[in-house]
CSV table of C-alpha atoms in Angstrom, one decimal:
chain,number,residue,atom,x,y,z
A,1,MET,CA,-56.2,-2.9,3.3
A,2,THR,CA,-54.2,-0.1,5.2
A,3,THR,CA,-52.4,-2.3,7.6
A,4,LEU,CA,-51.2,-4.7,4.9
A,5,ALA,CA,-50.2,-1.8,2.5
A,6,SER,CA,-48.6,-0.2,5.6
A,7,GLY,CA,-46.4,-3.2,6.9
A,8,THR,CA,-45.9,-4.0,2.9
A,9,ALA,CA,-44.2,-0.6,2.5
A,10,ALA,CA,-42.0,-1.0,5.8
A,11,SER,CA,-40.8,-4.5,4.7
A,12,ASN,CA,-39.8,-3.3,1.1
A,13,ALA,CA,-38.2,0.0,3.2
A,14,ASP,CA,-36.6,-2.3,5.5
A,15,LYS,CA,-35.3,-4.3,2.4
A,16,ASP,CA,-34.4,-1.2,1.1
A,17,ASP,CA,-31.8,-0.4,3.8
A,18,LEU,CA,-30.6,-3.4,3.9
A,19,ALA,CA,-29.1,-3.3,0.4
A,20,ARG,CA,-27.9,0.2,1.1
A,21,ASP,CA,-26.3,-0.8,3.8
A,22,ALA,CA,-25.0,-3.7,2.3
A,23,LEU,CA,-23.5,-1.7,-0.9
A,24,THR,CA,-22.5,0.7,1.7
A,25,VAL,CA,-19.9,-2.0,3.1
A,26,LEU,CA,-18.0,-2.7,0.1
A,27,GLN,CA,-15.1,-0.6,-1.7
A,28,PRO,CA,-14.7,-1.6,-5.3
A,29,GLY,CA,-12.7,-1.1,-7.8
A,30,PHE,CA,-13.5,-1.2,-11.5
A,31,THR,CA,-11.6,-0.9,-15.1
A,32,GLY,CA,-10.6,2.9,-17.4
A,33,THR,CA,-9.5,6.0,-17.1
A,34,THR,CA,-13.3,7.4,-16.8
A,35,ALA,CA,-16.0,5.6,-13.9
A,36,PRO,CA,-19.0,3.2,-15.6
A,37,ASP,CA,-21.9,4.2,-16.0
A,38,TRP,CA,-22.6,0.8,-13.7
A,39,LEU,CA,-20.8,2.0,-11.0
A,40,LEU,CA,-21.8,5.3,-11.0
A,41,ARG,CA,-25.3,3.8,-10.9
A,42,ARG,CA,-24.6,1.5,-7.6
A,43,LEU,CA,-23.3,5.3,-5.8
A,44,GLY,CA,-26.8,6.3,-6.5
A,45,GLU,CA,-28.2,3.2,-5.1
A,46,GLY,CA,-26.1,3.4,-2.2
A,47,LEU,CA,-22.4,2.6,-2.5
A,48,ASN,CA,-20.3,4.7,-0.4
A,49,SER,CA,-16.7,3.6,-1.8
A,50,VAL,CA,-14.6,3.3,-4.9
A,51,GLY,CA,-11.1,2.1,-4.6
A,52,LEU,CA,-9.1,2.7,-7.3
A,53,PHE,CA,-5.9,1.6,-8.8
A,54,GLY,CA,-2.5,2.7,-11.6
A,55,ARG,CA,-5.1,1.5,-14.3
A,56,ASN,CA,-7.3,4.1,-13.3
A,57,ILE,CA,-4.2,7.3,-13.2
A,58,VAL,CA,-2.8,9.0,-16.4
A,59,SER,CA,-1.9,12.3,-15.2
A,60,PRO,CA,-3.3,14.4,-12.0
A,61,GLY,CA,-5.1,16.4,-14.6
A,62,GLN,CA,-7.4,13.1,-15.4
A,63,LEU,CA,-7.9,12.0,-11.8
A,64,ALA,CA,-9.2,15.1,-10.3
A,65,VAL,CA,-11.3,15.2,-14.0
A,66,LEU,CA,-12.8,11.5,-12.5
A,67,THR,CA,-13.1,12.2,-9.0
A,68,ALA,CA,-15.6,14.9,-9.9
A,69,GLN,CA,-17.4,12.7,-11.7
A,70,LEU,CA,-17.7,10.4,-9.0
A,71,ARG,CA,-18.9,13.1,-6.7
A,72,ALA,CA,-21.1,14.1,-9.4
A,73,GLU,CA,-23.1,11.8,-8.5
A,74,ARG,CA,-22.9,11.7,-4.5
A,75,ASP,CA,-20.5,14.1,-3.3
A,76,ASP,CA,-19.4,12.0,0.0
A,77,VAL,CA,-18.1,9.8,-2.1
A,78,LEU,CA,-14.3,7.9,-0.4
A,79,VAL,CA,-12.0,7.7,-2.5
A,80,ALA,CA,-9.7,5.3,-2.5
A,81,ILE,CA,-5.9,4.8,-3.3
A,82,ASP,CA,-2.9,2.4,-1.9
A,83,GLU,CA,-0.6,5.0,-2.6
A,84,GLU,CA,2.3,4.3,0.1
A,85,GLY,CA,5.1,6.4,-2.1
A,86,GLY,CA,8.2,4.7,-2.8
A,87,ASP,CA,8.0,1.6,-4.9
A,88,VAL,CA,4.3,1.3,-4.4
A,89,THR,CA,2.1,4.1,-5.8
A,90,ARG,CA,-0.8,4.6,-8.3
A,91,LEU,CA,-0.5,7.8,-8.6
A,92,GLU,CA,2.8,7.6,-10.3
A,93,VAL,CA,3.0,4.3,-11.3
A,94,ARG,CA,4.5,5.0,-15.1
A,95,THR,CA,7.0,6.8,-14.0
A,96,GLY,CA,8.0,5.9,-10.7
A,97,SER,CA,6.9,8.0,-7.0
A,98,SER,CA,8.4,11.5,-6.5
A,99,TYR,CA,8.8,10.5,-2.8
A,100,PRO,CA,10.3,7.4,-0.5
A,101,GLY,CA,8.8,4.8,0.8
A,102,ASN,CA,9.0,3.8,4.6
A,103,HIS,CA,12.3,2.0,5.0
A,104,ALA,CA,14.4,5.3,3.3
A,105,LEU,CA,12.3,7.4,6.3
A,106,GLY,CA,12.9,4.6,8.5
A,107,ALA,CA,16.3,4.9,7.6
A,108,VAL,CA,16.4,8.5,7.6
A,109,ASP,CA,14.6,8.5,11.0
A,110,ASP,CA,13.7,12.3,11.5
A,111,VAL,CA,9.5,11.6,12.8
A,112,GLU,CA,9.6,16.1,11.8
A,113,LEU,CA,10.6,15.0,7.7
A,114,THR,CA,8.8,11.1,7.9
A,115,ARG,CA,5.6,13.9,8.6
A,116,GLU,CA,6.5,16.4,6.1
A,117,VAL,CA,6.6,14.0,3.0
A,118,ALA,CA,2.9,11.9,4.3
A,119,SER,CA,1.7,15.7,4.7
A,120,ALA,CA,2.9,16.6,1.3
A,121,LEU,CA,2.0,13.5,-0.1
A,122,GLY,CA,-1.6,14.0,0.9
A,123,ARG,CA,-2.0,17.8,-0.6
A,124,ARG,CA,-1.1,15.5,-3.7
A,125,LEU,CA,-4.1,13.0,-3.0
A,126,ALA,CA,-6.2,16.0,-2.4
A,127,ALA,CA,-5.2,18.0,-4.4
A,128,CYS,CA,-7.0,15.3,-7.3
A,129,GLY,CA,-9.7,14.4,-5.0
A,130,VAL,CA,-8.2,11.4,-3.0
A,131,ASN,CA,-9.4,11.5,0.7
A,132,LEU,CA,-8.7,7.6,1.3
A,133,ASN,CA,-5.7,6.6,1.4
A,134,TRP,CA,-4.5,2.2,2.5
A,135,ALA,CA,-1.1,3.5,3.8
A,136,PRO,CA,1.2,3.3,6.2
A,137,SER,CA,2.6,0.0,6.3
A,138,ALA,CA,3.0,0.0,10.3
A,139,ASP,CA,4.2,-3.8,9.9
A,140,VAL,CA,7.9,-4.3,11.7
A,141,ASN,CA,10.3,-5.7,9.1
A,142,SER,CA,11.3,-8.0,11.6
A,143,ASN,CA,11.2,-11.5,9.0
A,144,PRO,CA,14.4,-10.2,6.6
A,145,GLY,CA,12.8,-13.0,3.7
A,146,ASN,CA,9.6,-11.5,4.0
A,147,PRO,CA,8.5,-11.0,0.1
A,148,VAL,CA,5.9,-8.9,0.4
A,149,ILE,CA,6.4,-6.2,2.6
A,150,GLY,CA,10.3,-5.4,2.9
A,151,VAL,CA,11.2,-1.8,2.0
A,152,ARG,CA,6.6,-0.7,2.9
A,153,SER,CA,8.1,-1.1,6.2
A,154,PHE,CA,10.0,1.3,8.6
A,155,GLY,CA,12.5,-0.5,9.7
A,156,ALA,CA,13.2,-3.9,12.2
A,157,ASP,CA,13.3,-2.4,15.5
A,158,THR,CA,9.3,-1.7,17.0
A,159,GLY,CA,10.0,1.7,18.6
A,160,LEU,CA,11.0,3.4,15.3
A,161,VAL,CA,8.5,1.5,13.2
A,162,ALA,CA,5.8,2.8,15.5
A,163,ARG,CA,7.4,6.5,16.2
A,164,HIS,CA,7.2,7.0,12.8
A,165,THR,CA,3.9,5.3,12.0
A,166,ALA,CA,2.7,8.3,14.0
A,167,ALA,CA,4.1,10.7,12.6
A,168,TYR,CA,2.9,9.4,8.4
A,169,VAL,CA,-0.2,9.4,9.8
A,170,THR,CA,-0.5,12.9,10.9
A,171,GLY,CA,1.1,14.2,7.8
A,172,LEU,CA,-1.1,12.2,6.0
A,173,GLN,CA,-4.7,13.4,7.7
A,174,SER,CA,-2.8,16.9,8.7
A,175,ALA,CA,-3.7,17.2,4.7
A,176,GLY,CA,-7.5,15.8,5.0
A,177,VAL,CA,-6.6,12.2,4.1
A,178,ALA,CA,-7.4,9.7,5.9
A,179,ALA,CA,-5.1,7.4,6.8
A,180,CYS,CA,-6.0,3.2,7.1
A,181,THR,CA,-2.5,2.0,9.0
A,182,LYS,CA,-2.0,-1.7,7.7
A,183,HIS,CA,-2.1,-4.1,8.1
A,184,PHE,CA,-3.8,-5.4,11.4
A,185,PRO,CA,-1.8,-6.9,13.6
A,186,GLY,CA,1.1,-7.1,11.4
A,187,HIS,CA,2.6,-8.6,8.4
A,188,GLY,CA,6.2,-8.3,9.3
A,189,ASP,CA,7.0,-11.4,10.4
A,190,THR,CA,5.7,-13.4,7.2
A,191,ALA,CA,7.5,-15.7,4.6
A,192,VAL,CA,4.0,-16.0,2.2
A,193,ASP,CA,2.6,-13.3,0.6
A,194,SER,CA,-0.8,-13.4,1.0
A,195,HIS,CA,-1.6,-12.3,-2.4
A,196,HIS,CA,-0.4,-16.1,-3.3
A,197,ALA,CA,-2.0,-18.1,-0.1
A,198,LEU,CA,-2.2,-17.9,3.8
A,199,PRO,CA,0.7,-17.0,5.8
A,200,ARG,CA,0.8,-17.9,9.3
A,201,ILE,CA,2.7,-15.7,12.7
A,202,ASP,CA,4.2,-18.2,15.0
A,203,ALA,CA,5.0,-15.7,18.1
A,204,ASP,CA,3.4,-16.5,21.2
A,205,LEU,CA,1.6,-13.6,22.9
A,206,PRO,CA,4.1,-11.8,24.7
A,207,VAL,CA,6.3,-10.8,21.9
A,208,LEU,CA,3.2,-9.6,19.8
A,209,GLN,CA,2.4,-7.7,22.5
A,210,ALA,CA,5.6,-5.8,22.3
A,211,ARG,CA,6.7,-6.1,18.7
A,212,GLU,CA,3.8,-6.4,16.0
A,213,LEU,CA,1.1,-4.1,18.1
A,214,ALA,CA,3.1,-1.2,19.5
A,215,PRO,CA,2.6,1.1,15.5
A,216,PHE,CA,-0.7,0.1,16.1
A,217,ARG,CA,-1.2,1.9,19.2
A,218,ALA,CA,0.9,4.5,17.8
A,219,ALA,CA,-1.5,4.9,14.8
A,220,ILE,CA,-4.3,4.7,17.2
A,221,ALA,CA,-2.4,7.2,19.4
A,222,ALA,CA,-2.7,10.0,16.7
A,223,GLY,CA,-5.9,9.4,15.1
A,224,THR,CA,-5.7,7.1,12.5
A,225,ARG,CA,-9.2,7.5,10.7
A,226,ALA,CA,-8.8,3.2,9.2
A,227,VAL,CA,-6.9,0.0,9.5
A,228,MET,CA,-6.6,-2.3,7.5
A,229,SER,CA,-7.3,-6.0,8.7
A,230,ALA,CA,-4.5,-8.9,7.3
A,231,HIS,CA,-5.3,-12.2,5.8
A,232,ILE,CA,-2.7,-13.9,7.9
A,233,LEU,CA,-3.2,-16.8,10.8
A,234,VAL,CA,-1.8,-15.6,14.2
A,235,PRO,CA,-2.5,-19.1,16.4
A,236,ALA,CA,-1.6,-17.0,20.1
A,237,LEU,CA,-4.8,-14.9,18.8
A,238,ASP,CA,-7.0,-17.2,17.1
A,239,PRO,CA,-5.9,-20.6,15.6
A,240,ASP,CA,-8.5,-20.7,13.6
A,241,ARG,CA,-9.6,-18.2,11.9
A,242,PRO,CA,-7.1,-15.5,10.0
A,243,ALA,CA,-6.9,-11.8,11.5
A,244,THR,CA,-10.0,-10.9,8.9
A,245,LEU,CA,-11.7,-13.0,9.4
A,246,SER,CA,-11.1,-13.3,12.6
A,247,ARG,CA,-13.6,-11.3,16.1
A,248,ARG,CA,-11.2,-12.6,18.6
A,249,ILE,CA,-8.5,-9.6,16.7
A,250,LEU,CA,-11.1,-7.0,14.7
A,251,THR,CA,-13.4,-6.6,18.0
A,252,GLY,CA,-11.9,-8.3,20.8
A,253,LEU,CA,-8.4,-7.1,20.1
A,254,LEU,CA,-8.4,-3.4,17.9
A,255,ARG,CA,-11.8,-2.6,19.0
A,256,GLU,CA,-12.5,-3.9,22.7
A,257,GLU,CA,-8.8,-4.4,23.8
A,258,LEU,CA,-6.6,-1.6,21.8
A,259,GLY,CA,-9.7,1.3,22.3
A,260,TYR,CA,-9.8,1.9,18.5
A,261,GLU,CA,-12.9,3.2,17.5
A,262,GLY,CA,-12.7,4.2,13.9
A,263,LEU,CA,-13.3,2.0,10.1
A,264,ILE,CA,-11.5,-1.5,10.0
A,265,VAL,CA,-11.1,-2.2,6.3
A,266,THR,CA,-10.6,-5.2,4.8
A,267,ASP,CA,-7.5,-6.1,2.8
A,268,GLY,CA,-8.3,-7.5,-0.5
A,269,MET,CA,-10.8,-10.0,-0.3
A,270,GLU,CA,-10.3,-10.9,-3.7
A,271,MET,CA,-5.9,-12.5,-2.4
A,272,GLN,CA,-5.4,-16.2,-2.4
A,273,ALA,CA,-5.4,-15.8,1.7
A,274,ILE,CA,-9.1,-15.0,1.6
A,275,ALA,CA,-10.1,-16.3,-2.0
A,276,ALA,CA,-8.9,-19.7,-2.2
A,277,THR,CA,-9.9,-20.9,1.1
A,278,TYR,CA,-13.2,-19.0,2.0
A,279,GLY,CA,-14.3,-17.4,-1.1
A,280,ILE,CA,-15.0,-13.8,-2.0
A,281,GLU,CA,-18.9,-14.1,-0.9
A,282,ARG,CA,-18.3,-16.1,2.4
A,283,GLY,CA,-14.9,-14.0,3.3
A,284,SER,CA,-17.2,-11.0,3.3
A,285,VAL,CA,-19.7,-11.5,5.6
A,286,LEU,CA,-17.2,-13.9,8.0
A,287,ALA,CA,-14.9,-10.2,8.0
A,288,ILE,CA,-17.8,-8.0,8.4
A,289,ALA,CA,-19.5,-10.5,11.3
A,290,ALA,CA,-15.5,-10.9,13.0
A,291,GLY,CA,-16.0,-6.7,12.7
A,292,ALA,CA,-14.8,-5.2,10.2
A,293,ASP,CA,-16.9,-2.1,8.2
A,294,ALA,CA,-15.4,-2.1,4.5
A,295,ILE,CA,-15.1,-4.8,2.3
A,296,CYS,CA,-11.9,-3.6,0.1
A,297,VAL,CA,-12.6,-5.4,-3.4
A,298,GLY,CA,-11.5,-4.8,-6.5
A,299,GLY,CA,-7.6,-5.0,-7.4
A,300,GLY,CA,-8.5,-8.3,-9.3
A,301,LEU,CA,-12.7,-8.5,-9.2
A,302,ALA,CA,-13.2,-5.2,-11.3
A,303,ASP,CA,-17.0,-5.3,-12.2
A,304,ASP,CA,-20.9,-4.8,-11.0
A,305,GLU,CA,-21.5,-9.0,-10.9
A,306,THR,CA,-18.6,-8.5,-8.5
A,307,VAL,CA,-20.6,-6.1,-6.0
A,308,ARG,CA,-24.2,-7.6,-6.8
A,309,ARG,CA,-22.9,-11.0,-6.1
A,310,LEU,CA,-21.0,-9.2,-2.6
A,311,ARG,CA,-24.3,-7.7,-1.8
A,312,ASP,CA,-26.4,-10.1,-2.4
A,313,ALA,CA,-24.0,-12.5,-0.6
A,314,LEU,CA,-24.4,-9.6,2.7
A,315,VAL,CA,-28.4,-9.7,2.7
A,316,SER,CA,-28.4,-13.0,2.6
A,317,ALA,CA,-26.6,-13.7,5.6
A,318,VAL,CA,-28.3,-11.3,7.6
A,319,ARG,CA,-31.6,-12.8,6.7
A,320,THR,CA,-30.8,-16.4,7.4
A,321,GLY,CA,-29.6,-15.0,10.5
A,322,GLU,CA,-25.4,-15.7,10.0
A,323,LEU,CA,-25.2,-12.4,10.0
A,324,ALA,CA,-26.6,-9.8,12.4
A,325,GLU,CA,-28.6,-6.5,10.8
A,326,GLU,CA,-27.4,-4.5,13.4
A,327,ARG,CA,-23.8,-5.9,12.8
A,328,LEU,CA,-23.7,-4.7,8.9
A,329,ALA,CA,-26.3,-1.1,10.1
A,330,ASP,CA,-23.2,-0.9,12.4
A,331,ALA,CA,-20.5,-0.9,9.7
A,332,ALA,CA,-22.5,1.2,7.6
A,333,ALA,CA,-22.4,3.6,10.1
A,334,ARG,CA,-19.2,3.6,10.1
A,335,VAL,CA,-18.2,3.9,6.9
A,336,ARG,CA,-20.8,7.1,6.2
A,337,ALA,CA,-18.9,8.6,9.6
A,338,LEU,CA,-15.8,8.6,7.9
A,339,ALA,CA,-17.4,10.4,4.5
A,340,ARG,CA,-18.4,13.0,6.8
A,341,TRP,CA,-14.6,13.4,8.1
A,342,THR,CA,-13.5,13.2,5.0
A,343,SER,CA,-16.5,16.5,3.9
A,344,ALA,CA,-16.0,18.5,6.8
A,345,ALA,CA,-11.8,18.7,6.4
A,346,SER,CA,-12.0,19.4,2.8
A,347,ALA,CA,-14.5,21.6,3.4
A,348,ARG,CA,-12.7,23.1,5.7
A,349,GLY,CA,-10.1,23.4,2.6
A,350,ALA,CA,-7.3,21.2,4.7
A,351,GLY,CA,-6.1,19.9,1.1
A,352,ALA,CA,-6.1,23.8,-0.1
A,353,GLY,CA,-2.8,25.1,-1.4
A,354,ASN,CA,-1.4,26.4,-4.5
A,355,GLY,CA,-2.1,23.6,-6.4
A,356,THR,CA,-1.9,24.2,-10.7
A,357,GLU,CA,-4.0,22.9,-13.3
A,358,ASP,CA,-2.1,19.7,-13.5
A,359,GLY,CA,-2.4,19.1,-9.3
A,360,SER,CA,1.1,19.0,-8.8
A,361,ARG,CA,2.4,21.2,-6.5
A,362,GLU,CA,4.5,23.7,-5.2
A,363,ASP,CA,5.7,21.2,-2.2
A,364,ASP,CA,6.8,19.5,-5.0
A,365,ALA,CA,9.2,22.2,-6.7
A,366,ALA,CA,10.8,22.0,-2.6
A,367,GLY,CA,12.0,18.9,-3.3
A,368,ILE,CA,11.2,17.1,0.0
A,369,GLY,CA,11.0,14.0,-1.5
A,370,LEU,CA,14.1,14.8,-2.7
A,371,THR,CA,15.8,16.0,0.3
A,372,ALA,CA,14.8,12.5,1.7
A,373,ALA,CA,15.6,10.4,-0.4
A,374,ARG,CA,19.4,11.9,-0.4
A,375,ARG,CA,19.5,12.0,2.8
A,376,ALA,CA,18.3,8.5,3.3
A,377,LEU,CA,21.8,7.1,0.9
A,378,ARG,CA,23.9,4.7,2.9
A,379,VAL,CA,27.0,5.2,0.7
A,380,THR,CA,29.7,2.5,1.8
A,381,SER,CA,33.5,2.1,0.1
A,382,SER,CA,36.9,0.3,1.6
A,383,ALA,CA,38.9,2.5,-1.4
A,384,PRO,CA,37.9,5.7,-2.4
A,385,TYR,CA,35.4,6.2,-5.2
A,386,VAL,CA,37.1,6.6,-8.2
A,387,PRO,CA,35.2,8.7,-10.8
A,388,LEU,CA,33.4,7.8,-13.8
A,389,ASP,CA,35.5,8.0,-16.5
A,390,GLY,CA,32.7,7.9,-19.4
A,391,ALA,CA,29.0,6.6,-20.0
A,392,PRO,CA,29.2,3.6,-17.8
A,393,TYR,CA,26.9,0.2,-17.9
A,394,VAL,CA,24.2,0.2,-15.3
A,395,ALA,CA,23.1,-3.9,-15.3
A,396,ALA,CA,19.8,-4.2,-13.3
A,397,LEU,CA,19.4,-7.5,-11.4
A,398,THR,CA,15.7,-7.9,-11.7
A,399,PRO,CA,13.5,-9.7,-9.4
A,400,VAL,CA,9.7,-11.1,-9.8
A,401,ALA,CA,7.8,-7.9,-8.3
A,402,ASN,CA,5.7,-9.0,-5.4
A,403,ILE,CA,1.6,-8.0,-6.5
A,404,ALA,CA,1.6,-5.4,-4.4
A,405,VAL,CA,4.5,-3.0,-6.1
A,406,GLY,CA,3.3,-4.5,-9.4
A,407,ASP,CA,5.5,-5.0,-12.4
A,408,GLU,CA,5.0,-1.8,-14.3
A,409,THR,CA,6.3,0.4,-12.0
A,410,PRO,CA,10.2,1.6,-13.4
A,411,TRP,CA,12.7,1.3,-10.9
A,412,GLY,CA,16.4,1.8,-10.8
A,413,VAL,CA,19.3,4.0,-11.6
A,414,ALA,CA,19.9,3.8,-15.2
A,415,ALA,CA,17.5,6.6,-16.2
A,416,GLU,CA,18.0,9.2,-13.6
A,417,LEU,CA,22.0,8.5,-14.1
A,418,ALA,CA,21.3,9.3,-18.1
A,419,ARG,CA,19.7,12.0,-17.5
A,420,LEU,CA,23.9,13.1,-15.9
A,421,VAL,CA,25.9,11.3,-18.0
A,422,PRO,CA,24.5,11.0,-21.7
A,423,GLY,CA,25.8,7.8,-23.6
A,424,THR,CA,24.7,5.1,-20.6
A,425,GLU,CA,23.1,2.7,-21.7
A,426,THR,CA,21.1,-0.4,-19.7
A,427,GLY,CA,19.8,-3.4,-19.6
A,428,GLY,CA,17.4,-6.2,-17.3
A,429,PHE,CA,19.5,-9.9,-16.2
A,430,THR,CA,17.5,-12.5,-13.9
A,431,GLY,CA,19.1,-16.0,-14.0
A,432,ASP,CA,22.4,-18.2,-12.6
A,433,ASP,CA,23.9,-17.0,-16.4
A,434,ALA,CA,23.3,-13.5,-15.3
A,435,ALA,CA,26.6,-12.2,-15.4
A,436,ALA,CA,28.2,-13.6,-18.0
A,437,ARG,CA,25.2,-11.9,-19.8
A,438,VAL,CA,26.1,-8.4,-18.3
A,439,LEU,CA,29.9,-9.0,-18.5
A,440,ALA,CA,28.9,-9.2,-22.3
A,441,ALA,CA,26.6,-6.6,-22.5
A,442,ALA,CA,29.2,-3.7,-20.4
A,443,GLY,CA,32.3,-4.7,-22.7
A,444,SER,CA,35.1,-2.2,-21.7
A,445,ARG,CA,32.3,-0.1,-19.6
A,446,ARG,CA,32.3,0.6,-15.9
A,447,ILE,CA,29.6,-1.9,-14.4
A,448,VAL,CA,26.8,-0.9,-12.2
A,449,ALA,CA,24.8,-3.0,-10.9
A,450,VAL,CA,21.4,-2.7,-10.0
A,451,VAL,CA,20.0,-5.1,-7.1
A,452,ARG,CA,16.5,-5.2,-5.1
A,453,ASP,CA,16.7,-7.8,-1.8
A,454,GLU,CA,19.6,-9.2,-2.4
A,455,HIS,CA,19.5,-11.7,0.6
A,456,ARG,CA,16.1,-12.9,-1.0
A,457,HIS,CA,17.9,-14.3,-4.4
A,458,ALA,CA,21.2,-16.3,-4.4
A,459,TRP,CA,21.3,-15.8,-7.9
A,460,MET,CA,21.5,-12.5,-7.5
A,461,ALA,CA,24.1,-12.7,-4.9
A,462,THR,CA,26.2,-14.9,-7.7
A,463,ALA,CA,26.1,-12.9,-10.1
A,464,LEU,CA,27.2,-10.5,-7.4
A,465,ASP,CA,30.0,-12.1,-6.6
A,466,THR,CA,30.8,-12.7,-9.9
A,467,LEU,CA,31.4,-9.7,-11.5
A,468,LEU,CA,32.7,-7.9,-8.7
A,469,ALA,CA,35.8,-10.5,-8.9
A,470,ALA,CA,35.7,-9.9,-12.4
A,471,ARG,CA,35.5,-6.2,-12.7
A,472,PRO,CA,36.1,-4.7,-8.9
A,473,ASP,CA,34.7,-1.6,-9.8
A,474,THR,CA,31.7,-2.3,-10.1
A,475,VAL,CA,29.5,-0.5,-8.4
A,476,VAL,CA,26.3,-2.1,-6.7
A,477,VAL,CA,23.4,0.1,-6.1
A,478,GLU,CA,21.0,-2.1,-3.3
A,479,MET,CA,17.5,-0.4,-4.2
A,480,GLY,CA,15.3,-3.7,-1.5
A,481,VAL,CA,15.8,-3.9,2.2
A,482,PRO,CA,20.0,-3.6,2.6
A,483,GLN,CA,20.7,-6.8,4.7
A,484,ALA,CA,23.6,-8.8,2.3
A,485,PRO,CA,27.7,-7.2,3.7
A,486,PRO,CA,27.7,-4.2,1.5
A,487,ARG,CA,30.5,-4.7,-1.6
A,488,GLY,CA,31.3,-2.9,-4.7
A,489,ALA,CA,33.3,-0.2,-5.1
A,490,PRO,CA,31.1,1.6,-3.9
A,491,HIS,CA,27.9,-0.1,-2.4
A,492,ILE,CA,24.5,2.7,-2.5
A,493,ALA,CA,22.1,1.4,-0.3
A,494,THR,CA,18.6,3.7,-1.3
A,495,TYR,CA,15.9,1.7,1.0
A,496,GLY,CA,13.8,1.9,-1.7
A,497,ALA,CA,13.4,1.4,-5.4
A,498,ALA,CA,10.9,5.0,-5.7
A,499,ARG,CA,12.4,7.7,-9.0
A,500,VAL,CA,13.9,9.9,-6.5
A,501,CYS,CA,16.1,7.0,-4.4
A,502,GLY,CA,17.2,6.3,-7.8
A,503,ARG,CA,17.9,10.0,-8.8
A,504,ALA,CA,19.7,10.5,-5.4
A,505,ALA,CA,22.0,7.4,-6.0
A,506,ALA,CA,22.7,8.6,-9.6
A,507,GLU,CA,23.6,11.6,-8.0
A,508,VAL,CA,26.9,10.4,-5.7
A,509,ILE,CA,27.8,8.0,-9.0
A,510,ALA,CA,27.7,10.2,-11.2
A,511,GLY,CA,30.1,12.9,-9.3
A,512,ALA,CA,27.4,15.4,-8.8
């Protein structure tokens, strides 16, 4: 009887450990601005990470209260966020970012400035209780038509991307916030958004080694605490499975060849590149088996049912032998190791500073983000700029935003220009008749045409042709990748659509 009871107790303990490990490797999201009861309960059961999105954040003060609520349940919780600065912001999703993104920093090409911007952003995150940032993007934007990376990349030059990736990792982690370098093995040469379908990169191995992998080597050398996998098929590395599900790529290449020892996080498993081809349950099992340590889920699936399904899928896979118990235990151990690092960094006061009650920072007053945005500007004109002689009309030629950026974050120059030139009016336009509608709306006012990736949108290029033919004094502001030949009186390239990029451009237009 005693032996049987002991065996039963041991068996139950093993089951509990297995379920706890399965919860530990998940990084779910949730809806609302306070933690729901189910999430707090799961933290008590072993969940070690929570992902935050724009829907969870109203203000720095509210965010600090939310993260404190999570830590009251589990003091070593990893609170993750997708805060790249620039176009992809969650902290300032309703206003636009105070920091320019990677492409603007790459345009300046001052690695110390990149480190300072990342450090300032890291201190803001730490002040709000966030300790894991799904950034930076280390993708080399070698395909100018890339629909999902673009200005999220430091640029198209491998060496530039590598040195700024390393600087960003160093700056962010100096604030006690773990960097998660993405999207391994490189998402820059894709023509498909993995939110919608599975992209494919057909570059050969020497090109991949020299181009895509170099920034990740730099990030690893800089000590990045996490790396995020990409949902992309790279036949030269694995002809059968996308990187997130590939043992050849995650274990063979990243772990063994590149010598990376930190946490491997998947990109969002609800993205169609995985969900539509494998399903999130099977995809999660395959990812952990391939060498991933943490399953990012919750951008679109943010409920307890998703967490339960994924936990049960992992437990079942271990019991059927599809997933080695040791592999799951190793993944969970890496999650806990990163949690210990962030806890130690917080205890050392790495993110401490002269924060205010609402989480704002003295470094923001110094204007490092605006300084960087001003330095990134490139102004081109075939003739001297003729200053405004009245309030202009700002026409935003608006493309569909990719999901990573989101369409809820304001962009452009109108709001910032209106502060400098009262009476400025604005409108948003899209489609083949955009130019005619702009001319009708603007009347006799000077037109400021604001575009985003003109080279990717034929209708946008046609609209600019028409506007400049009818109104040669039209100011053109390119807030995406400035790939098309510059034109306008003047043409202003901001290398990103962060709020500070809009302000920097508005200062030029207003003659400030």
